[in-house]
Amino acid sequence: METDTISSVISAATSGITSELWLVAPIGLGIMAIVWGVPKGVRFLKSLGR
């Protein structure tokens, strides 16, 4: 009985995660790209300014 409850909770959680993922993943990737890209962009602009 315990394993059935756990598996049903896990499947509910994963189905919730997968539906949310379509919204969360692009936002998260965008944030990561900004965080990763901004320092490089700043360095590039500084190198152009010199």
PDB file of C-alpha atoms in Angstrom:
ATOM      1  CA  MET A   1       0.000   0.000   0.000  1.00  0.00           C
ATOM      2  CA  GLU A   2       2.813   2.415   0.869  1.00  0.00           C
ATOM      3  CA  THR A   3       4.549   2.028  -2.495  1.00  0.00           C
ATOM      4  CA  ASP A   4       1.256   2.638  -4.358  1.00  0.00           C
ATOM      5  CA  THR A   5       0.724   5.900  -2.477  1.00  0.00           C
ATOM      6  CA  ILE A   6       4.318   6.994  -3.076  1.00  0.00           C
ATOM      7  CA  SER A   7       4.178   6.156  -6.777  1.00  0.00           C
ATOM      8  CA  SER A   8       0.854   7.983  -7.210  1.00  0.00           C
ATOM      9  CA  VAL A   9       2.296  11.042  -5.458  1.00  0.00           C
ATOM     10  CA  ILE A  10       5.425  10.866  -7.632  1.00  0.00           C
ATOM     11  CA  SER A  11       3.394  10.511 -10.839  1.00  0.00           C
ATOM     12  CA  ALA A  12       1.167  13.441  -9.819  1.00  0.00           C
ATOM     13  CA  ALA A  13       4.242  15.522  -9.024  1.00  0.00           C
ATOM     14  CA  THR A  14       5.997  14.643 -12.302  1.00  0.00           C
ATOM     15  CA  SER A  15       2.861  15.363 -14.379  1.00  0.00           C
ATOM     16  CA  GLY A  16       2.567  18.716 -12.585  1.00  0.00           C
ATOM     17  CA  ILE A  17       6.260  19.389 -13.187  1.00  0.00           C
ATOM     18  CA  THR A  18       6.098  18.507 -16.899  1.00  0.00           C
ATOM     19  CA  SER A  19       3.111  20.827 -17.466  1.00  0.00           C
ATOM     20  CA  GLU A  20       4.854  23.609 -15.525  1.00  0.00           C
ATOM     21  CA  LEU A  21       8.164  22.908 -17.287  1.00  0.00           C
ATOM     22  CA  TRP A  22       6.894  24.290 -20.615  1.00  0.00           C
ATOM     23  CA  LEU A  23       6.416  27.642 -18.850  1.00  0.00           C
ATOM     24  CA  VAL A  24       9.375  27.507 -16.442  1.00  0.00           C
ATOM     25  CA  ALA A  25      12.108  26.125 -18.714  1.00  0.00           C
ATOM     26  CA  PRO A  26      12.167  28.988 -21.280  1.00  0.00           C
ATOM     27  CA  ILE A  27      12.145  31.577 -18.480  1.00  0.00           C
ATOM     28  CA  GLY A  28      14.936  29.763 -16.637  1.00  0.00           C
ATOM     29  CA  LEU A  29      16.977  29.426 -19.835  1.00  0.00           C
ATOM     30  CA  GLY A  30      16.442  33.114 -20.579  1.00  0.00           C
ATOM     31  CA  ILE A  31      17.633  34.107 -17.109  1.00  0.00           C
ATOM     32  CA  MET A  32      20.664  31.813 -17.422  1.00  0.00           C
ATOM     33  CA  ALA A  33      21.481  33.262 -20.854  1.00  0.00           C
ATOM     34  CA  ILE A  34      21.242  36.815 -19.498  1.00  0.00           C
ATOM     35  CA  VAL A  35      23.367  36.024 -16.424  1.00  0.00           C
ATOM     36  CA  TRP A  36      25.950  34.230 -18.596  1.00  0.00           C
ATOM     37  CA  GLY A  37      25.852  36.704 -21.490  1.00  0.00           C
ATOM     38  CA  VAL A  38      25.858  40.084 -19.732  1.00  0.00           C
ATOM     39  CA  PRO A  39      29.435  39.880 -18.366  1.00  0.00           C
ATOM     40  CA  LYS A  40      30.674  38.773 -21.811  1.00  0.00           C
ATOM     41  CA  GLY A  41      28.755  41.613 -23.461  1.00  0.00           C
ATOM     42  CA  VAL A  42      30.160  44.139 -20.989  1.00  0.00           C
ATOM     43  CA  ARG A  43      33.708  42.901 -21.635  1.00  0.00           C
ATOM     44  CA  PHE A  44      33.103  43.063 -25.400  1.00  0.00           C
ATOM     45  CA  LEU A  45      31.780  46.633 -25.175  1.00  0.00           C
ATOM     46  CA  LYS A  46      34.730  47.666 -22.997  1.00  0.00           C
ATOM     47  CA  SER A  47      37.144  46.159 -25.533  1.00  0.00           C
ATOM     48  CA  LEU A  48      35.391  48.134 -28.309  1.00  0.00           C
ATOM     49  CA  GLY A  49      35.599  51.326 -26.253  1.00  0.00           C
ATOM     50  CA  ARG A  50      39.364  51.066 -25.909  1.00  0.00           C
TER      51      ARG A  50
END
